Amino acid sequence: MNNNSVLFEEDFKIKGWDFTNAGEASLKIKNYLKEVGIAENILKRVAITSYEAEMNIVLYAKEGTINFKVTPKKVLLEVKDRGPGIEDVELAMKEGYSTATEEIRNMGFGAGMGLPNIKKNADMFVIKSEPGKGTKLNIEVYLK
Amino acid sequence: MKRNPDKYFHSIEIVEEKCIGCTICMKVCPTQAIRVKNEVAVTIPERCIDCGECIRVCPQNAIIPLTTEYQDLKKFKYTVALPSPVLYSQFGPDVMPNDILLALKKIGFDDVYDQAWSCEVISKAIELFLEDKKHYRRPIISSTCPAVVRLIQIRFPSLLDLIVPVEYPRELSAKEIKSKITDKLKIPEKDIGLIHITPCPAKMISIYEPPTREKSHLDGAIAIKDIYGALLNALKDVTDSETILQRSGGIGIGWAISGGEVKGLKFENCLAVSGVKDTIRILEDVESGILSGIEFLECLVCPGGCIRGPLTVQNPHIARTRIEKLIKMFGEKSRVNEEKVKKLYKKGYFFFKKRIDAAPVMPLSKDPSEAIRILKRREEVLKELPGKDCGACGAPDCRTFAEDVAKGIALIDECVFRIIQKAEVKHKM
């Protein structure tokens, strides 16, 4: 089997400010991985990265998508949103830096740990953002 | 109680003759462990966590708990009752814990042990553990509810290391009293019957197949509802106010309700969750690493705590009020000697004898490529199903049915809606 062949794939649509379903996509992703018997430490890293990415869409964007793929070598997440984008990506990657509004902080989010947390838990992480348009994240967690 | 040693032990049995295959139990089962085949409900043993939700809802009373029966006590020469603190909540407002302990002796137990006292001791032991393992992963999870322990074994094996390795109250009580009786009364161990008085059947699994040690110190558990009548009768004759059998205060008694265990801890960032759905949800968050800042997590599968156990008698809301009153009455100050507990803790007195094993049911197959095949097939099948979760196929919902189809243990044409659709097509032709 080709190392890049996709074994499983699913797309999730995420809506901004939708607190009814917030966290459901990442929960589903985690449970898919549990069902195929992925090791616990990898499971947890995917769970954290996908949750942070999903919550970023819910909290900041109008809407977005998560494309989730499993190949024989890795788990891939492509997260795209239509939203405000990030002015200074480098700054946003610093722990504790946040542009969260008071509302978001009041919910217990917006501590400025989201993106750094994704970086910490991913084996490969690329972020591209266009202010005023949206943000795209490519996250990979290697299976071994 | 009959027990088939070849089978995986469960504290619940479906009586085939009484079951009409109505699907009610199947729909409430939180771990999708029930199917209806040939108009009878059957359990999938490796998925069942003994929570007892099915017992609560069965309209035919066809699901019975396999607890110890009263006459089983005859085989012991010396019996001791170890009541769950829930028992203190089951009677009228004037009945005090000490009266209940005396009544247990009146109905035939040779001795009683106030298990709420062990709860109080364990609160201290857990505190010591949390201090001792300051830098360990968090949250530490309570070991009290056997159904929660089982749930973690089957669905959240990565959290097994977070379960506090301190013996639960019933086991500790039994350990204490067993050594006392064998030393003082010189009665051989086989003649002693240590019987827990239980609000739920799940305790039976920790007695017959304890996950934390080779053998339990307990010999059985009698349902509260099974001795309730006898206790009511005996309470009338309890006049002795000299003999004090109760040792526990409010901290120990409080363990009967959700939040009681964490109340006994001096740490602030503790969380108490009850009900099986909420328990699953919080464990998902712990597993995903998105629950932060919590020191200790108490989970009980019955909503509101053990007072809502399926084998209780009293209305659970009244029971809660009773426990809250008793907590006030006996005070929220711990009665245990901290130094004594510290000494025992250092000796390792409170700890499990073995690690709790994982028994994962989530992987769809041991072979990863087969697991992926089943997963893909399930998602495909799911798209062809109506999504009405009617249960008529014998599986609790379309997703579970799709999984059964993907695994080859059900046929997609067993879906009633598909049968109707086909018939309609034929009719039109």
PDB file of C-alpha atoms in Angstrom, chain A residues 7-8 10 24 27 30-32 34-37 40 43-44 47-48 51, chain B residues 155-156 158 281 284 287-288 290 362-364 371-372 375-376 378-379 399:
ATOM      1  CA  LEU A   7      -7.439   5.082   4.417  1.00  0.00           C
ATOM      2  CA  PHE A   8     -10.222   7.179   5.830  1.00  0.00           C
ATOM      3  CA  GLU A  10     -14.260  12.908   6.469  1.00  0.00           C
ATOM      4  CA  GLU A  24     -18.524  17.607  18.419  1.00  0.00           C
ATOM      5  CA  LEU A  27     -14.913  14.317  19.601  1.00  0.00           C
ATOM      6  CA  LYS A  30     -11.002  11.184  18.397  1.00  0.00           C
ATOM      7  CA  ASN A  31     -13.496   8.344  18.476  1.00  0.00           C
ATOM      8  CA  TYR A  32     -12.777   7.357  14.863  1.00  0.00           C
ATOM      9  CA  LYS A  34     -10.044   5.015  18.926  1.00  0.00           C
ATOM     10  CA  GLU A  35     -12.126   2.719  16.753  1.00  0.00           C
ATOM     11  CA  VAL A  36      -9.228   1.965  14.443  1.00  0.00           C
ATOM     12  CA  GLY A  37      -6.999   1.317  17.429  1.00  0.00           C
ATOM     13  CA  GLU A  40      -3.240   6.555  23.167  1.00  0.00           C
ATOM     14  CA  LEU A  43      -4.951   9.944  20.013  1.00  0.00           C
ATOM     15  CA  LYS A  44      -4.536  12.604  22.655  1.00  0.00           C
ATOM     16  CA  ALA A  47      -7.730  15.301  20.087  1.00  0.00           C
ATOM     17  CA  ILE A  48      -6.110  18.454  21.471  1.00  0.00           C
ATOM     18  CA  TYR A  51     -10.324  20.655  19.493  1.00  0.00           C
TER      19      TYR A  51
ATOM     20  CA  ARG B 155     -13.969   2.887  26.857  1.00  0.00           C
ATOM     21  CA  PHE B 156     -11.217   5.040  28.332  1.00  0.00           C
ATOM     22  CA  SER B 158      -5.838   5.625  28.740  1.00  0.00           C
ATOM     23  CA  ARG B 281     -18.956  13.275  28.520  1.00  0.00           C
ATOM     24  CA  GLU B 284     -14.202  12.238  26.948  1.00  0.00           C
ATOM     25  CA  GLU B 287      -9.169  11.895  27.548  1.00  0.00           C
ATOM     26  CA  SER B 288      -8.952  14.684  24.971  1.00  0.00           C
ATOM     27  CA  ILE B 290      -9.268  19.652  27.366  1.00  0.00           C
ATOM     28  CA  MET B 362     -13.723   0.566  21.024  1.00  0.00           C
ATOM     29  CA  PRO B 363     -11.299  -0.782  18.399  1.00  0.00           C
ATOM     30  CA  LEU B 364     -13.509  -2.300  15.717  1.00  0.00           C
ATOM     31  CA  ALA B 371     -10.823  -1.915  11.695  1.00  0.00           C
ATOM     32  CA  ILE B 372     -10.608   0.706   8.948  1.00  0.00           C
ATOM     33  CA  LEU B 375     -15.318   1.835   9.982  1.00  0.00           C
ATOM     34  CA  LYS B 376     -15.689   2.768   6.294  1.00  0.00           C
ATOM     35  CA  ARG B 378     -20.292   1.426   8.826  1.00  0.00           C
ATOM     36  CA  GLU B 379     -20.291   4.991   7.543  1.00  0.00           C
ATOM     37  CA  ARG B 399     -25.307   3.796  13.932  1.00  0.00           C
TER      38      ARG B 399
END
